[in-house]
Amino acid sequence: MKRLIFCLSFIICHLSFSPLGALAQTGLHVNELFKGRIIPQERMIETRVRGKTLEKYRLTYYRSLRMTVSYDESIQLEQLLDKDKETSIDLRSYRENPHSWKTYTCKMQVPSNDGKNRFLCYQEQWNKKHDQCEVTVIYMEGTVGSLEELEELLK
């Protein structure tokens, strides 16, 4: 009986918090990734954080996805990212080495939503054969005023 009650409470909590995460990335093209439409959910490791843990960073929500993707999938992800870059307020993107595919990082502040500033970070790290790549996508929102402030708080 205790196990049944625990399972039911877990399911109810999970269902009640799931819509909150789905709304966070509203209006962003990478939301397709967070919804599992580009890479299947079972291939992604997802982390969601809300609450006191984030207060010192002036954030109210943190969500990250980590996955291994093929070259073709990485192209799809970069196309979504490029569309979000078009509407970004502040953007910083760079390669570890301009002549190498090894690591690519992109950080951007995207238009605010419901009075919360929103940030998107993307990083890909290619293996030596360039046939697979480890991708991390992070979405954050809160009262942090700029990408520069966020970088300082996270140091």
CSV table of C-alpha atoms in Angstrom, one decimal:
chain,number,residue,atom,x,y,z
A,1,MET,CA,0.0,0.0,0.0
A,2,LYS,CA,2.8,2.4,0.9
A,3,ARG,CA,4.5,1.7,-2.4
A,4,LEU,CA,1.2,2.4,-4.3
A,5,ILE,CA,0.8,5.7,-2.5
A,6,PHE,CA,4.4,6.7,-3.2
A,7,CYS,CA,4.1,5.8,-6.9
A,8,LEU,CA,0.9,7.8,-7.2
A,9,SER,CA,2.3,10.9,-5.4
A,10,PHE,CA,5.4,10.7,-7.6
A,11,ILE,CA,3.3,10.6,-10.8
A,12,ILE,CA,1.1,13.5,-9.6
A,13,CYS,CA,4.2,15.6,-8.8
A,14,HIS,CA,5.8,14.8,-12.1
A,15,LEU,CA,2.7,15.7,-14.1
A,16,SER,CA,2.1,18.9,-12.2
A,17,PHE,CA,5.7,20.2,-12.7
A,18,SER,CA,6.1,19.0,-16.4
A,19,PRO,CA,4.0,21.8,-17.9
A,20,LEU,CA,6.1,24.4,-16.1
A,21,GLY,CA,9.2,23.2,-17.9
A,22,ALA,CA,7.4,23.0,-21.3
A,23,LEU,CA,6.4,26.7,-21.0
A,24,ALA,CA,9.8,28.0,-20.1
A,25,GLN,CA,11.3,27.8,-23.6
A,26,THR,CA,8.2,29.1,-25.3
A,27,GLY,CA,9.0,31.0,-28.5
A,28,LEU,CA,12.5,29.5,-28.9
A,29,HIS,CA,13.3,27.3,-31.8
A,30,VAL,CA,15.4,25.0,-29.6
A,31,ASN,CA,12.2,24.2,-27.7
A,32,GLU,CA,11.7,21.5,-30.3
A,33,LEU,CA,14.8,19.8,-28.8
A,34,PHE,CA,13.5,20.2,-25.2
A,35,LYS,CA,10.2,18.6,-26.4
A,36,GLY,CA,12.0,15.6,-27.7
A,37,ARG,CA,11.1,16.2,-31.4
A,38,ILE,CA,14.7,16.3,-32.7
A,39,ILE,CA,16.5,13.7,-30.4
A,40,PRO,CA,14.4,11.1,-28.6
A,41,GLN,CA,14.0,11.8,-24.9
A,42,GLU,CA,15.5,8.4,-24.0
A,43,ARG,CA,18.8,9.5,-25.6
A,44,MET,CA,19.0,12.7,-23.5
A,45,ILE,CA,20.0,13.3,-19.9
A,46,GLU,CA,17.9,16.1,-18.6
A,47,THR,CA,18.3,18.2,-15.5
A,48,ARG,CA,15.8,20.7,-14.1
A,49,VAL,CA,16.3,22.9,-11.1
A,50,ARG,CA,14.0,25.5,-9.4
A,51,GLY,CA,14.1,27.1,-6.0
A,52,LYS,CA,16.6,28.1,-3.4
A,53,THR,CA,19.5,26.4,-5.1
A,54,LEU,CA,19.4,29.0,-7.8
A,55,GLU,CA,18.8,32.2,-5.7
A,56,LYS,CA,22.5,33.1,-5.4
A,57,TYR,CA,22.7,33.1,-9.2
A,58,ARG,CA,19.6,35.3,-9.5
A,59,LEU,CA,17.9,32.5,-11.5
A,60,THR,CA,14.5,31.0,-11.0
A,61,TYR,CA,14.8,28.1,-13.5
A,62,TYR,CA,17.6,26.0,-15.0
A,63,ARG,CA,17.1,23.2,-17.5
A,64,SER,CA,19.8,21.3,-19.3
A,65,LEU,CA,20.0,18.5,-21.9
A,66,ARG,CA,23.0,16.4,-22.6
A,67,MET,CA,23.2,13.9,-25.5
A,68,THR,CA,25.5,12.3,-28.0
A,69,VAL,CA,24.5,13.1,-31.6
A,70,SER,CA,25.5,12.3,-35.1
A,71,TYR,CA,26.8,14.8,-37.6
A,72,ASP,CA,23.4,15.1,-39.3
A,73,GLU,CA,21.7,15.6,-35.9
A,74,SER,CA,24.2,18.3,-35.0
A,75,ILE,CA,23.4,20.1,-38.3
A,76,GLN,CA,19.7,20.1,-37.3
A,77,LEU,CA,20.5,21.4,-33.8
A,78,GLU,CA,22.7,24.2,-35.2
A,79,GLN,CA,19.9,25.3,-37.6
A,80,LEU,CA,17.6,25.7,-34.6
A,81,LEU,CA,20.3,27.6,-32.8
A,82,ASP,CA,20.9,29.9,-35.7
A,83,LYS,CA,17.2,30.8,-35.8
A,84,ASP,CA,17.3,31.7,-32.1
A,85,LYS,CA,20.5,33.7,-32.7
A,86,GLU,CA,18.5,35.9,-35.1
A,87,THR,CA,16.4,37.2,-32.2
A,88,SER,CA,19.1,37.2,-29.5
A,89,ILE,CA,19.8,40.3,-27.5
A,90,ASP,CA,23.4,39.5,-26.7
A,91,LEU,CA,25.5,36.7,-28.3
A,92,ARG,CA,28.9,35.2,-27.8
A,93,SER,CA,30.0,32.3,-29.8
A,94,TYR,CA,33.4,30.8,-30.4
A,95,ARG,CA,35.4,27.7,-31.3
A,96,GLU,CA,38.2,26.4,-29.2
A,97,ASN,CA,40.4,26.6,-32.2
A,98,PRO,CA,39.1,28.4,-35.3
A,99,HIS,CA,40.6,25.7,-37.6
A,100,SER,CA,39.2,22.8,-35.6
A,101,TRP,CA,35.8,21.2,-35.1
A,102,LYS,CA,36.7,20.0,-31.7
A,103,THR,CA,34.6,22.4,-29.4
A,104,TYR,CA,32.0,25.0,-30.3
A,105,THR,CA,30.3,27.1,-27.6
A,106,CYS,CA,27.5,29.6,-28.0
A,107,LYS,CA,25.9,31.7,-25.2
A,108,MET,CA,23.0,34.1,-25.8
A,109,GLN,CA,20.4,36.2,-24.1
A,110,VAL,CA,17.1,35.8,-25.8
A,111,PRO,CA,14.0,38.0,-25.5
A,112,SER,CA,12.5,38.0,-22.0
A,113,ASN,CA,9.2,36.3,-21.3
A,114,ASP,CA,6.7,37.1,-18.5
A,115,GLY,CA,9.3,39.6,-17.0
A,116,LYS,CA,12.1,37.1,-16.7
A,117,ASN,CA,15.3,37.4,-18.6
A,118,ARG,CA,16.2,34.2,-20.5
A,119,PHE,CA,19.5,32.7,-21.5
A,120,LEU,CA,20.5,29.9,-23.8
A,121,CYS,CA,23.9,28.1,-23.9
A,122,TYR,CA,25.0,25.5,-26.4
A,123,GLN,CA,28.2,23.5,-26.5
A,124,GLU,CA,29.3,20.7,-28.8
A,125,GLN,CA,32.4,18.6,-28.4
A,126,TRP,CA,33.4,16.3,-31.2
A,127,ASN,CA,35.2,13.0,-30.9
A,128,LYS,CA,38.5,12.5,-32.8
A,129,LYS,CA,36.7,10.9,-35.8
A,130,HIS,CA,34.2,13.7,-36.0
A,131,ASP,CA,31.4,11.2,-36.3
A,132,GLN,CA,29.8,11.8,-33.0
A,133,CYS,CA,29.5,14.8,-30.8
A,134,GLU,CA,28.5,15.4,-27.1
A,135,VAL,CA,26.0,18.3,-27.0
A,136,THR,CA,24.9,20.2,-24.0
A,137,VAL,CA,22.1,22.7,-24.2
A,138,ILE,CA,21.2,24.9,-21.1
A,139,TYR,CA,18.2,27.1,-20.7
A,140,MET,CA,18.1,29.5,-17.7
A,141,GLU,CA,15.7,32.3,-16.7
A,142,GLY,CA,15.7,34.8,-13.8
A,143,THR,CA,16.4,38.4,-12.8
A,144,VAL,CA,20.0,38.5,-14.0
A,145,GLY,CA,20.2,41.6,-16.2
A,146,SER,CA,22.7,40.5,-18.9
A,147,LEU,CA,24.8,37.7,-20.3
A,148,GLU,CA,27.8,39.4,-18.8
A,149,GLU,CA,26.3,39.4,-15.3
A,150,LEU,CA,25.3,35.8,-15.7
A,151,GLU,CA,28.9,34.8,-16.7
A,152,GLU,CA,30.2,36.7,-13.6
A,153,LEU,CA,27.8,35.0,-11.2
A,154,LEU,CA,28.6,31.6,-12.6
A,155,LYS,CA,32.4,31.9,-12.2
